[in-house]
PDB file of N, CA, C and O in Angstrom:
ATOM      1  N   MET A  25       7.893   6.017   1.455  1.00 81.00           N
ATOM      2  CA  MET A  25       7.811   7.385   1.926  1.00 81.00           C
ATOM      3  C   MET A  25       8.577   7.573   3.228  1.00 81.00           C
ATOM      4  O   MET A  25       9.135   8.622   3.439  1.00 81.00           O
ATOM      5  N   GLU A  26       8.585   6.548   4.057  1.00 85.00           N
ATOM      6  CA  GLU A  26       9.236   6.713   5.359  1.00 85.00           C
ATOM      7  C   GLU A  26      10.751   6.804   5.225  1.00 85.00           C
ATOM      8  O   GLU A  26      11.395   7.583   5.914  1.00 85.00           O
ATOM      9  N   LYS A  27      11.338   6.006   4.352  1.00 90.00           N
ATOM     10  CA  LYS A  27      12.797   5.946   4.241  1.00 90.00           C
ATOM     11  C   LYS A  27      13.358   6.840   3.148  1.00 90.00           C
ATOM     12  O   LYS A  27      14.558   7.101   3.115  1.00 90.00           O
ATOM     13  N   ALA A  28      12.520   7.285   2.247  1.00 91.00           N
ATOM     14  CA  ALA A  28      12.997   8.038   1.086  1.00 91.00           C
ATOM     15  C   ALA A  28      13.758   9.316   1.440  1.00 91.00           C
ATOM     16  O   ALA A  28      14.812   9.573   0.849  1.00 91.00           O
ATOM     17  N   PRO A  29      13.294  10.149   2.380  1.00 92.00           N
ATOM     18  CA  PRO A  29      14.042  11.381   2.660  1.00 92.00           C
ATOM     19  C   PRO A  29      15.482  11.113   3.123  1.00 92.00           C
ATOM     20  O   PRO A  29      16.403  11.789   2.663  1.00 92.00           O
ATOM     21  N   ALA A  30      15.684  10.144   3.981  1.00 93.00           N
ATOM     22  CA  ALA A  30      17.044   9.839   4.440  1.00 93.00           C
ATOM     23  C   ALA A  30      17.889   9.290   3.299  1.00 93.00           C
ATOM     24  O   ALA A  30      19.059   9.659   3.136  1.00 93.00           O
ATOM     25  N   PHE A  31      17.312   8.413   2.502  1.00 94.00           N
ATOM     26  CA  PHE A  31      18.019   7.822   1.373  1.00 94.00           C
ATOM     27  C   PHE A  31      18.409   8.902   0.366  1.00 94.00           C
ATOM     28  O   PHE A  31      19.554   8.991  -0.070  1.00 94.00           O
ATOM     29  N   LEU A  32      17.455   9.741   0.000  1.00 95.00           N
ATOM     30  CA  LEU A  32      17.732  10.799  -0.974  1.00 95.00           C
ATOM     31  C   LEU A  32      18.610  11.894  -0.393  1.00 95.00           C
ATOM     32  O   LEU A  32      19.370  12.543  -1.115  1.00 95.00           O
ATOM     33  N   GLY A  33      18.540  12.092   0.917  1.00 94.00           N
ATOM     34  CA  GLY A  33      19.361  13.096   1.573  1.00 94.00           C
ATOM     35  C   GLY A  33      20.842  12.817   1.464  1.00 94.00           C
ATOM     36  O   GLY A  33      21.665  13.725   1.626  1.00 94.00           O
ATOM     37  N   GLU A  34      21.220  11.576   1.157  1.00 94.00           N
ATOM     38  CA  GLU A  34      22.632  11.247   0.957  1.00 94.00           C
ATOM     39  C   GLU A  34      23.180  11.855  -0.333  1.00 94.00           C
ATOM     40  O   GLU A  34      24.383  12.052  -0.469  1.00 94.00           O
ATOM     41  N   GLU A  35      22.304  12.163  -1.272  1.00 94.00           N
ATOM     42  CA  GLU A  35      22.724  12.702  -2.563  1.00 94.00           C
ATOM     43  C   GLU A  35      22.316  14.157  -2.774  1.00 94.00           C
ATOM     44  O   GLU A  35      22.944  14.876  -3.542  1.00 94.00           O
ATOM     45  N   PHE A  36      21.250  14.575  -2.117  1.00 96.00           N
ATOM     46  CA  PHE A  36      20.740  15.920  -2.309  1.00 96.00           C
ATOM     47  C   PHE A  36      20.910  16.733  -1.036  1.00 96.00           C
ATOM     48  O   PHE A  36      20.810  16.206   0.065  1.00 96.00           O
ATOM     49  N   GLY A  37      21.118  18.021  -1.197  1.00 94.00           N
ATOM     50  CA  GLY A  37      21.292  18.894  -0.043  1.00 94.00           C
ATOM     51  C   GLY A  37      20.001  19.169   0.704  1.00 94.00           C
ATOM     52  O   GLY A  37      20.005  19.425   1.900  1.00 94.00           O
ATOM     53  N   ARG A  38      18.905  19.115  -0.026  1.00 95.00           N
ATOM     54  CA  ARG A  38      17.605  19.430   0.593  1.00 95.00           C
ATOM     55  C   ARG A  38      16.532  18.508   0.018  1.00 95.00           C
ATOM     56  O   ARG A  38      16.415  18.358  -1.191  1.00 95.00           O
ATOM     57  N   VAL A  39      15.765  17.898   0.897  1.00 96.00           N
ATOM     58  CA  VAL A  39      14.671  17.011   0.482  1.00 96.00           C
ATOM     59  C   VAL A  39      13.412  17.470   1.201  1.00 96.00           C
ATOM     60  O   VAL A  39      13.368  17.520   2.425  1.00 96.00           O
ATOM     61  N   GLU A  40      12.399  17.805   0.421  1.00 95.00           N
ATOM     62  CA  GLU A  40      11.104  18.202   0.986  1.00 95.00           C
ATOM     63  C   GLU A  40      10.080  17.123   0.659  1.00 95.00           C
ATOM     64  O   GLU A  40      10.094  16.557  -0.429  1.00 95.00           O
ATOM     65  N   VAL A  41       9.204  16.856   1.610  1.00 95.00           N
ATOM     66  CA  VAL A  41       8.177  15.833   1.431  1.00 95.00           C
ATOM     67  C   VAL A  41       6.796  16.468   1.547  1.00 95.00           C
ATOM     68  O   VAL A  41       6.513  17.168   2.518  1.00 95.00           O
ATOM     69  N   ALA A  42       5.981  16.223   0.545  1.00 95.00           N
ATOM     70  CA  ALA A  42       4.571  16.625   0.603  1.00 95.00           C
ATOM     71  C   ALA A  42       3.763  15.333   0.663  1.00 95.00           C
ATOM     72  O   ALA A  42       3.658  14.615  -0.328  1.00 95.00           O
ATOM     73  N   GLU A  43       3.259  15.024   1.846  1.00 94.00           N
ATOM     74  CA  GLU A  43       2.503  13.788   2.013  1.00 94.00           C
ATOM     75  C   GLU A  43       1.109  13.917   1.409  1.00 94.00           C
ATOM     76  O   GLU A  43       0.477  14.970   1.504  1.00 94.00           O
ATOM     77  N   LEU A  44       0.670  12.846   0.785  1.00 95.00           N
ATOM     78  CA  LEU A  44      -0.651  12.791   0.170  1.00 95.00           C
ATOM     79  C   LEU A  44      -1.402  11.585   0.713  1.00 95.00           C
ATOM     80  O   LEU A  44      -1.467  10.532   0.075  1.00 95.00           O
ATOM     81  N   PRO A  45      -1.958  11.710   1.918  1.00 95.00           N
ATOM     82  CA  PRO A  45      -2.699  10.587   2.486  1.00 95.00           C
ATOM     83  C   PRO A  45      -4.021  10.395   1.750  1.00 95.00           C
ATOM     84  O   PRO A  45      -4.570  11.336   1.176  1.00 95.00           O
ATOM     85  N   GLY A  46      -4.508   9.187   1.767  1.00 96.00           N
ATOM     86  CA  GLY A  46      -5.769   8.930   1.106  1.00 96.00           C
ATOM     87  C   GLY A  46      -6.442   7.678   1.619  1.00 96.00           C
ATOM     88  O   GLY A  46      -5.888   6.927   2.415  1.00 96.00           O
ATOM     89  N   THR A  47      -7.641   7.491   1.148  1.00 95.00           N
ATOM     90  CA  THR A  47      -8.410   6.296   1.465  1.00 95.00           C
ATOM     91  C   THR A  47      -9.001   5.762   0.170  1.00 95.00           C
ATOM     92  O   THR A  47      -9.582   6.526  -0.608  1.00 95.00           O
ATOM     93  N   ILE A  48      -8.835   4.484  -0.051  1.00 92.00           N
ATOM     94  CA  ILE A  48      -9.432   3.817  -1.198  1.00 92.00           C
ATOM     95  C   ILE A  48     -10.615   3.019  -0.671  1.00 92.00           C
ATOM     96  O   ILE A  48     -10.467   2.222   0.254  1.00 92.00           O
ATOM     97  N   THR A  49     -11.780   3.249  -1.234  1.00 95.00           N
ATOM     98  CA  THR A  49     -12.985   2.546  -0.805  1.00 95.00           C
ATOM     99  C   THR A  49     -13.452   1.642  -1.934  1.00 95.00           C
ATOM    100  O   THR A  49     -13.636   2.102  -3.056  1.00 95.00           O
ATOM    101  N   VAL A  50     -13.613   0.359  -1.627  1.00 93.00           N
ATOM    102  CA  VAL A  50     -14.122  -0.596  -2.614  1.00 93.00           C
ATOM    103  C   VAL A  50     -15.392  -1.235  -2.075  1.00 93.00           C
ATOM    104  O   VAL A  50     -15.558  -1.405  -0.875  1.00 93.00           O
ATOM    105  N   ARG A  51     -16.269  -1.593  -2.967  1.00 94.00           N
ATOM    106  CA  ARG A  51     -17.546  -2.183  -2.566  1.00 94.00           C
ATOM    107  C   ARG A  51     -17.672  -3.636  -2.992  1.00 94.00           C
ATOM    108  O   ARG A  51     -18.730  -4.243  -2.840  1.00 94.00           O
ATOM    109  N   GLY A  52     -16.583  -4.184  -3.516  1.00 91.00           N
ATOM    110  CA  GLY A  52     -16.523  -5.600  -3.884  1.00 91.00           C
ATOM    111  C   GLY A  52     -15.098  -6.086  -3.719  1.00 91.00           C
ATOM    112  O   GLY A  52     -14.159  -5.286  -3.760  1.00 91.00           O
ATOM    113  N   PRO A  53     -14.874  -7.375  -3.520  1.00 89.00           N
ATOM    114  CA  PRO A  53     -13.535  -7.879  -3.241  1.00 89.00           C
ATOM    115  C   PRO A  53     -12.587  -7.909  -4.443  1.00 89.00           C
ATOM    116  O   PRO A  53     -11.380  -8.015  -4.267  1.00 89.00           O
ATOM    117  N   GLU A  54     -13.091  -7.796  -5.664  1.00 88.00           N
ATOM    118  CA  GLU A  54     -12.256  -7.991  -6.844  1.00 88.00           C
ATOM    119  C   GLU A  54     -11.027  -7.086  -6.920  1.00 88.00           C
ATOM    120  O   GLU A  54      -9.930  -7.572  -7.207  1.00 88.00           O
ATOM    121  N   PRO A  55     -11.137  -5.761  -6.668  1.00 90.00           N
ATOM    122  CA  PRO A  55      -9.928  -4.921  -6.743  1.00 90.00           C
ATOM    123  C   PRO A  55      -8.867  -5.320  -5.713  1.00 90.00           C
ATOM    124  O   PRO A  55      -7.678  -5.269  -6.001  1.00 90.00           O
ATOM    125  N   VAL A  56      -9.300  -5.714  -4.533  1.00 86.00           N
ATOM    126  CA  VAL A  56      -8.351  -6.121  -3.493  1.00 86.00           C
ATOM    127  C   VAL A  56      -7.653  -7.412  -3.907  1.00 86.00           C
ATOM    128  O   VAL A  56      -6.429  -7.537  -3.787  1.00 86.00           O
ATOM    129  N   ILE A  57      -8.397  -8.361  -4.423  1.00 83.00           N
ATOM    130  CA  ILE A  57      -7.825  -9.638  -4.846  1.00 83.00           C
ATOM    131  C   ILE A  57      -6.868  -9.429  -6.019  1.00 83.00           C
ATOM    132  O   ILE A  57      -5.783 -10.021  -6.064  1.00 83.00           O
ATOM    133  N   ALA A  58      -7.227  -8.573  -6.966  1.00 87.00           N
ATOM    134  CA  ALA A  58      -6.343  -8.293  -8.102  1.00 87.00           C
ATOM    135  C   ALA A  58      -5.033  -7.676  -7.630  1.00 87.00           C
ATOM    136  O   ALA A  58      -3.949  -8.034  -8.111  1.00 87.00           O
ATOM    137  N   HIS A  59      -5.106  -6.770  -6.664  1.00 84.00           N
ATOM    138  CA  HIS A  59      -3.891  -6.170  -6.123  1.00 84.00           C
ATOM    139  C   HIS A  59      -3.037  -7.226  -5.425  1.00 84.00           C
ATOM    140  O   HIS A  59      -1.823  -7.295  -5.626  1.00 84.00           O
ATOM    141  N   MET A  60      -3.662  -8.040  -4.614  1.00 80.00           N
ATOM    142  CA  MET A  60      -2.918  -9.078  -3.894  1.00 80.00           C
ATOM    143  C   MET A  60      -2.259 -10.069  -4.845  1.00 80.00           C
ATOM    144  O   MET A  60      -1.180 -10.593  -4.554  1.00 80.00           O
ATOM    145  N   ALA A  61      -2.887 -10.330  -5.985  1.00 81.00           N
ATOM    146  CA  ALA A  61      -2.314 -11.268  -6.952  1.00 81.00           C
ATOM    147  C   ALA A  61      -0.957 -10.788  -7.453  1.00 81.00           C
ATOM    148  O   ALA A  61      -0.111 -11.604  -7.824  1.00 81.00           O
ATOM    149  N   SER A  62      -0.726  -9.484  -7.407  1.00 82.00           N
ATOM    150  CA  SER A  62       0.545  -8.948  -7.886  1.00 82.00           C
ATOM    151  C   SER A  62       1.716  -9.299  -6.967  1.00 82.00           C
ATOM    152  O   SER A  62       2.865  -9.180  -7.359  1.00 82.00           O
ATOM    153  N   TYR A  63       1.428  -9.709  -5.754  1.00 78.00           N
ATOM    154  CA  TYR A  63       2.520 -10.125  -4.860  1.00 78.00           C
ATOM    155  C   TYR A  63       2.212 -11.456  -4.173  1.00 78.00           C
ATOM    156  O   TYR A  63       2.626 -11.706  -3.046  1.00 78.00           O
ATOM    157  N   ARG A  64       1.563 -12.332  -4.869  1.00 73.00           N
ATOM    158  CA  ARG A  64       1.187 -13.618  -4.289  1.00 73.00           C
ATOM    159  C   ARG A  64       2.404 -14.435  -3.832  1.00 73.00           C
ATOM    160  O   ARG A  64       2.389 -15.036  -2.761  1.00 73.00           O
ATOM    161  N   ALA A  65       3.464 -14.475  -4.621  1.00 75.00           N
ATOM    162  CA  ALA A  65       4.647 -15.254  -4.232  1.00 75.00           C
ATOM    163  C   ALA A  65       5.206 -14.749  -2.907  1.00 75.00           C
ATOM    164  O   ALA A  65       5.547 -15.535  -2.026  1.00 75.00           O
ATOM    165  N   TRP A  66       5.279 -13.439  -2.741  1.00 74.00           N
ATOM    166  CA  TRP A  66       5.761 -12.875  -1.481  1.00 74.00           C
ATOM    167  C   TRP A  66       4.816 -13.234  -0.346  1.00 74.00           C
ATOM    168  O   TRP A  66       5.246 -13.605   0.743  1.00 74.00           O
ATOM    169  N   ALA A  67       3.510 -13.117  -0.595  1.00 70.00           N
ATOM    170  CA  ALA A  67       2.515 -13.392   0.444  1.00 70.00           C
ATOM    171  C   ALA A  67       2.632 -14.821   0.945  1.00 70.00           C
ATOM    172  O   ALA A  67       2.546 -15.082   2.150  1.00 70.00           O
ATOM    173  N   GLU A  68       2.833 -15.755   0.042  1.00 70.00           N
ATOM    174  CA  GLU A  68       2.945 -17.158   0.448  1.00 70.00           C
ATOM    175  C   GLU A  68       4.201 -17.403   1.277  1.00 70.00           C
ATOM    176  O   GLU A  68       4.195 -18.208   2.201  1.00 70.00           O
ATOM    177  N   GLN A  69       5.266 -16.685   1.002  1.00 77.00           N
ATOM    178  CA  GLN A  69       6.517 -16.825   1.769  1.00 77.00           C
ATOM    179  C   GLN A  69       6.370 -16.286   3.191  1.00 77.00           C
ATOM    180  O   GLN A  69       7.134 -16.653   4.074  1.00 77.00           O
ATOM    181  N   HIS A  70       5.402 -15.411   3.405  1.00 73.00           N
ATOM    182  CA  HIS A  70       5.242 -14.764   4.714  1.00 73.00           C
ATOM    183  C   HIS A  70       3.924 -15.122   5.395  1.00 73.00           C
ATOM    184  O   HIS A  70       3.463 -14.397   6.274  1.00 73.00           O
ATOM    185  N   ASP A  71       3.342 -16.212   4.997  1.00 74.00           N
ATOM    186  CA  ASP A  71       2.115 -16.728   5.614  1.00 74.00           C
ATOM    187  C   ASP A  71       0.947 -15.742   5.597  1.00 74.00           C
ATOM    188  O   ASP A  71       0.147 -15.705   6.520  1.00 74.00           O
ATOM    189  N   VAL A  72       0.854 -14.934   4.564  1.00 73.00           N
ATOM    190  CA  VAL A  72      -0.306 -14.061   4.398  1.00 73.00           C
ATOM    191  C   VAL A  72      -1.476 -14.948   3.959  1.00 73.00           C
ATOM    192  O   VAL A  72      -1.311 -15.786   3.082  1.00 73.00           O
ATOM    193  N   PRO A  73      -2.636 -14.768   4.553  1.00 73.00           N
ATOM    194  CA  PRO A  73      -3.768 -15.671   4.245  1.00 73.00           C
ATOM    195  C   PRO A  73      -4.400 -15.382   2.881  1.00 73.00           C
ATOM    196  O   PRO A  73      -5.574 -15.065   2.766  1.00 73.00           O
ATOM    197  N   PHE A  74      -3.599 -15.490   1.814  1.00 74.00           N
ATOM    198  CA  PHE A  74      -4.056 -15.142   0.475  1.00 74.00           C
ATOM    199  C   PHE A  74      -5.302 -15.923   0.078  1.00 74.00           C
ATOM    200  O   PHE A  74      -6.235 -15.360  -0.477  1.00 74.00           O
ATOM    201  N   ASP A  75      -5.326 -17.219   0.366  1.00 75.00           N
ATOM    202  CA  ASP A  75      -6.466 -18.039  -0.046  1.00 75.00           C
ATOM    203  C   ASP A  75      -7.752 -17.674   0.695  1.00 75.00           C
ATOM    204  O   ASP A  75      -8.837 -17.956   0.224  1.00 75.00           O
ATOM    205  N   ARG A  76      -7.630 -17.052   1.843  1.00 82.00           N
ATOM    206  CA  ARG A  76      -8.813 -16.621   2.609  1.00 82.00           C
ATOM    207  C   ARG A  76      -9.157 -15.164   2.377  1.00 82.00           C
ATOM    208  O   ARG A  76     -10.160 -14.667   2.873  1.00 82.00           O
ATOM    209  N   ALA A  77      -8.339 -14.474   1.605  1.00 81.00           N
ATOM    210  CA  ALA A  77      -8.501 -13.027   1.442  1.00 81.00           C
ATOM    211  C   ALA A  77      -9.861 -12.663   0.874  1.00 81.00           C
ATOM    212  O   ALA A  77     -10.513 -11.742   1.371  1.00 81.00           O
ATOM    213  N   ARG A  78     -10.306 -13.355  -0.178  1.00 83.00           N
ATOM    214  CA  ARG A  78     -11.599 -13.014  -0.777  1.00 83.00           C
ATOM    215  C   ARG A  78     -12.713 -13.102   0.261  1.00 83.00           C
ATOM    216  O   ARG A  78     -13.559 -12.213   0.369  1.00 83.00           O
ATOM    217  N   THR A  79     -12.704 -14.158   1.079  1.00 89.00           N
ATOM    218  CA  THR A  79     -13.732 -14.324   2.100  1.00 89.00           C
ATOM    219  C   THR A  79     -13.633 -13.235   3.159  1.00 89.00           C
ATOM    220  O   THR A  79     -14.651 -12.661   3.562  1.00 89.00           O
ATOM    221  N   LEU A  80     -12.417 -12.929   3.595  1.00 87.00           N
ATOM    222  CA  LEU A  80     -12.234 -11.897   4.620  1.00 87.00           C
ATOM    223  C   LEU A  80     -12.723 -10.535   4.124  1.00 87.00           C
ATOM    224  O   LEU A  80     -13.419  -9.811   4.846  1.00 87.00           O
ATOM    225  N   VAL A  81     -12.360 -10.185   2.894  1.00 88.00           N
ATOM    226  CA  VAL A  81     -12.780  -8.892   2.342  1.00 88.00           C
ATOM    227  C   VAL A  81     -14.291  -8.874   2.124  1.00 88.00           C
ATOM    228  O   VAL A  81     -14.969  -7.904   2.476  1.00 88.00           O
ATOM    229  N   ALA A  82     -14.820  -9.932   1.544  1.00 91.00           N
ATOM    230  CA  ALA A  82     -16.277  -9.992   1.289  1.00 91.00           C
ATOM    231  C   ALA A  82     -17.064  -9.911   2.591  1.00 91.00           C
ATOM    232  O   ALA A  82     -18.094  -9.230   2.654  1.00 91.00           O
ATOM    233  N   ASP A  83     -16.586 -10.579   3.630  1.00 92.00           N
ATOM    234  CA  ASP A  83     -17.261 -10.505   4.930  1.00 92.00           C
ATOM    235  C   ASP A  83     -17.234  -9.081   5.490  1.00 92.00           C
ATOM    236  O   ASP A  83     -18.226  -8.599   6.042  1.00 92.00           O
ATOM    237  N   GLY A  84     -16.099  -8.406   5.354  1.00 90.00           N
ATOM    238  CA  GLY A  84     -15.993  -7.029   5.822  1.00 90.00           C
ATOM    239  C   GLY A  84     -16.938  -6.105   5.074  1.00 90.00           C
ATOM    240  O   GLY A  84     -17.571  -5.233   5.661  1.00 90.00           O
ATOM    241  N   ILE A  85     -17.056  -6.312   3.762  1.00 93.00           N
ATOM    242  CA  ILE A  85     -17.969  -5.501   2.958  1.00 93.00           C
ATOM    243  C   ILE A  85     -19.413  -5.780   3.355  1.00 93.00           C
ATOM    244  O   ILE A  85     -20.229  -4.862   3.465  1.00 93.00           O
ATOM    245  N   ALA A  86     -19.729  -7.040   3.595  1.00 94.00           N
ATOM    246  CA  ALA A  86     -21.096  -7.392   4.000  1.00 94.00           C
ATOM    247  C   ALA A  86     -21.464  -6.725   5.323  1.00 94.00           C
ATOM    248  O   ALA A  86     -22.603  -6.295   5.518  1.00 94.00           O
ATOM    249  N   ARG A  87     -20.507  -6.618   6.240  1.00 94.00           N
ATOM    250  CA  ARG A  87     -20.771  -6.005   7.548  1.00 94.00           C
ATOM    251  C   ARG A  87     -20.910  -4.493   7.463  1.00 94.00           C
ATOM    252  O   ARG A  87     -21.750  -3.902   8.119  1.00 94.00           O
ATOM    253  N   SER A  88     -20.057  -3.850   6.672  1.00 93.00           N
ATOM    254  CA  SER A  88     -20.028  -2.386   6.711  1.00 93.00           C
ATOM    255  C   SER A  88     -20.402  -1.707   5.395  1.00 93.00           C
ATOM    256  O   SER A  88     -20.458  -0.481   5.347  1.00 93.00           O
ATOM    257  N   GLY A  89     -20.608  -2.462   4.337  1.00 93.00           N
ATOM    258  CA  GLY A  89     -20.996  -1.878   3.059  1.00 93.00           C
ATOM    259  C   GLY A  89     -19.834  -1.504   2.159  1.00 93.00           C
ATOM    260  O   GLY A  89     -20.015  -1.206   0.990  1.00 93.00           O
ATOM    261  N   ALA A  90     -18.610  -1.489   2.710  1.00 93.00           N
ATOM    262  CA  ALA A  90     -17.432  -1.141   1.914  1.00 93.00           C
ATOM    263  C   ALA A  90     -16.183  -1.636   2.633  1.00 93.00           C
ATOM    264  O   ALA A  90     -16.223  -1.939   3.825  1.00 93.00           O
ATOM    265  N   TYR A  91     -15.111  -1.704   1.897  1.00 89.00           N
ATOM    266  CA  TYR A  91     -13.807  -2.066   2.445  1.00 89.00           C
ATOM    267  C   TYR A  91     -12.903  -0.872   2.206  1.00 89.00           C
ATOM    268  O   TYR A  91     -12.760  -0.417   1.067  1.00 89.00           O
ATOM    269  N   GLU A  92     -12.324  -0.326   3.265  1.00 90.00           N
ATOM    270  CA  GLU A  92     -11.497   0.864   3.136  1.00 90.00           C
ATOM    271  C   GLU A  92     -10.033   0.539   3.372  1.00 90.00           C
ATOM    272  O   GLU A  92      -9.690  -0.180   4.312  1.00 90.00           O
ATOM    273  N   ILE A  93      -9.209   1.088   2.514  1.00 89.00           N
ATOM    274  CA  ILE A  93      -7.768   0.885   2.582  1.00 89.00           C
ATOM    275  C   ILE A  93      -7.133   2.264   2.723  1.00 89.00           C
ATOM    276  O   ILE A  93      -7.351   3.140   1.885  1.00 89.00           O
ATOM    277  N   THR A  94      -6.393   2.474   3.795  1.00 92.00           N
ATOM    278  CA  THR A  94      -5.692   3.747   3.936  1.00 92.00           C
ATOM    279  C   THR A  94      -4.357   3.642   3.219  1.00 92.00           C
ATOM    280  O   THR A  94      -3.740   2.579   3.168  1.00 92.00           O
ATOM    281  N   CYS A  95      -3.927   4.743   2.640  1.00 91.00           N
ATOM    282  CA  CYS A  95      -2.669   4.740   1.904  1.00 91.00           C
ATOM    283  C   CYS A  95      -1.968   6.074   2.107  1.00 91.00           C
ATOM    284  O   CYS A  95      -2.587   7.067   2.490  1.00 91.00           O
ATOM    285  N   LEU A  96      -0.672   6.069   1.868  1.00 90.00           N
ATOM    286  CA  LEU A  96       0.108   7.286   1.982  1.00 90.00           C
ATOM    287  C   LEU A  96       1.044   7.368   0.785  1.00 90.00           C
ATOM    288  O   LEU A  96       1.960   6.575   0.640  1.00 90.00           O
ATOM    289  N   GLY A  97       0.760   8.323  -0.065  1.00 91.00           N
ATOM    290  CA  GLY A  97       1.639   8.607  -1.190  1.00 91.00           C
ATOM    291  C   GLY A  97       2.288   9.951  -0.920  1.00 91.00           C
ATOM    292  O   GLY A  97       2.119  10.539   0.154  1.00 91.00           O
ATOM    293  N   GLY A  98       3.015  10.426  -1.865  1.00 94.00           N
ATOM    294  CA  GLY A  98       3.610  11.725  -1.660  1.00 94.00           C
ATOM    295  C   GLY A  98       4.469  12.167  -2.823  1.00 94.00           C
ATOM    296  O   GLY A  98       4.666  11.442  -3.788  1.00 94.00           O
ATOM    297  N   ILE A  99       4.937  13.380  -2.698  1.00 95.00           N
ATOM    298  CA  ILE A  99       5.827  13.976  -3.667  1.00 95.00           C
ATOM    299  C   ILE A  99       7.110  14.347  -2.937  1.00 95.00           C
ATOM    300  O   ILE A  99       7.078  14.937  -1.844  1.00 95.00           O
ATOM    301  N   LEU A 100       8.212  13.966  -3.508  1.00 95.00           N
ATOM    302  CA  LEU A 100       9.525  14.295  -2.934  1.00 95.00           C
ATOM    303  C   LEU A 100      10.195  15.330  -3.838  1.00 95.00           C
ATOM    304  O   LEU A 100      10.377  15.084  -5.028  1.00 95.00           O
ATOM    305  N   LEU A 101      10.534  16.482  -3.284  1.00 95.00           N
ATOM    306  CA  LEU A 101      11.198  17.528  -4.024  1.00 95.00           C
ATOM    307  C   LEU A 101      12.642  17.572  -3.536  1.00 95.00           C
ATOM    308  O   LEU A 101      12.902  17.862  -2.358  1.00 95.00           O
ATOM    309  N   CYS A 102      13.557  17.235  -4.433  1.00 96.00           N
ATOM    310  CA  CYS A 102      14.981  17.142  -4.065  1.00 96.00           C
ATOM    311  C   CYS A 102      15.767  18.239  -4.762  1.00 96.00           C
ATOM    312  O   CYS A 102      15.600  18.453  -5.970  1.00 96.00           O
ATOM    313  N   ARG A 103      16.609  18.903  -3.998  1.00 96.00           N
ATOM    314  CA  ARG A 103      17.446  19.983  -4.551  1.00 96.00           C
ATOM    315  C   ARG A 103      18.890  19.764  -4.126  1.00 96.00           C
ATOM    316  O   ARG A 103      19.153  19.229  -3.064  1.00 96.00           O
ATOM    317  N   TRP A 104      19.791  20.246  -4.971  1.00 91.00           N
ATOM    318  CA  TRP A 104      21.232  20.124  -4.656  1.00 91.00           C
ATOM    319  C   TRP A 104      21.637  21.067  -3.596  1.00 91.00           C
ATOM    320  O   TRP A 104      21.395  22.013  -3.209  1.00 91.00           O
TER     321      TRP A 104
END
């Protein structure tokens, strides 16, 4: 979302962005671990604590009752 308007602006005369911020709330570590599994090879190359992730997420849920992930999606409207 951050780079898309400039990138698309090279081809389109007008680029409008409608940001769609959100929060994903999970009450167990499984969805987070499943998501992380989709980029495990990258995580290992960058020292992401993948093997400790389940414990870190589970501990956070135990403390607060849920694990919240903020996200930013959006719609890009491009015109010539």
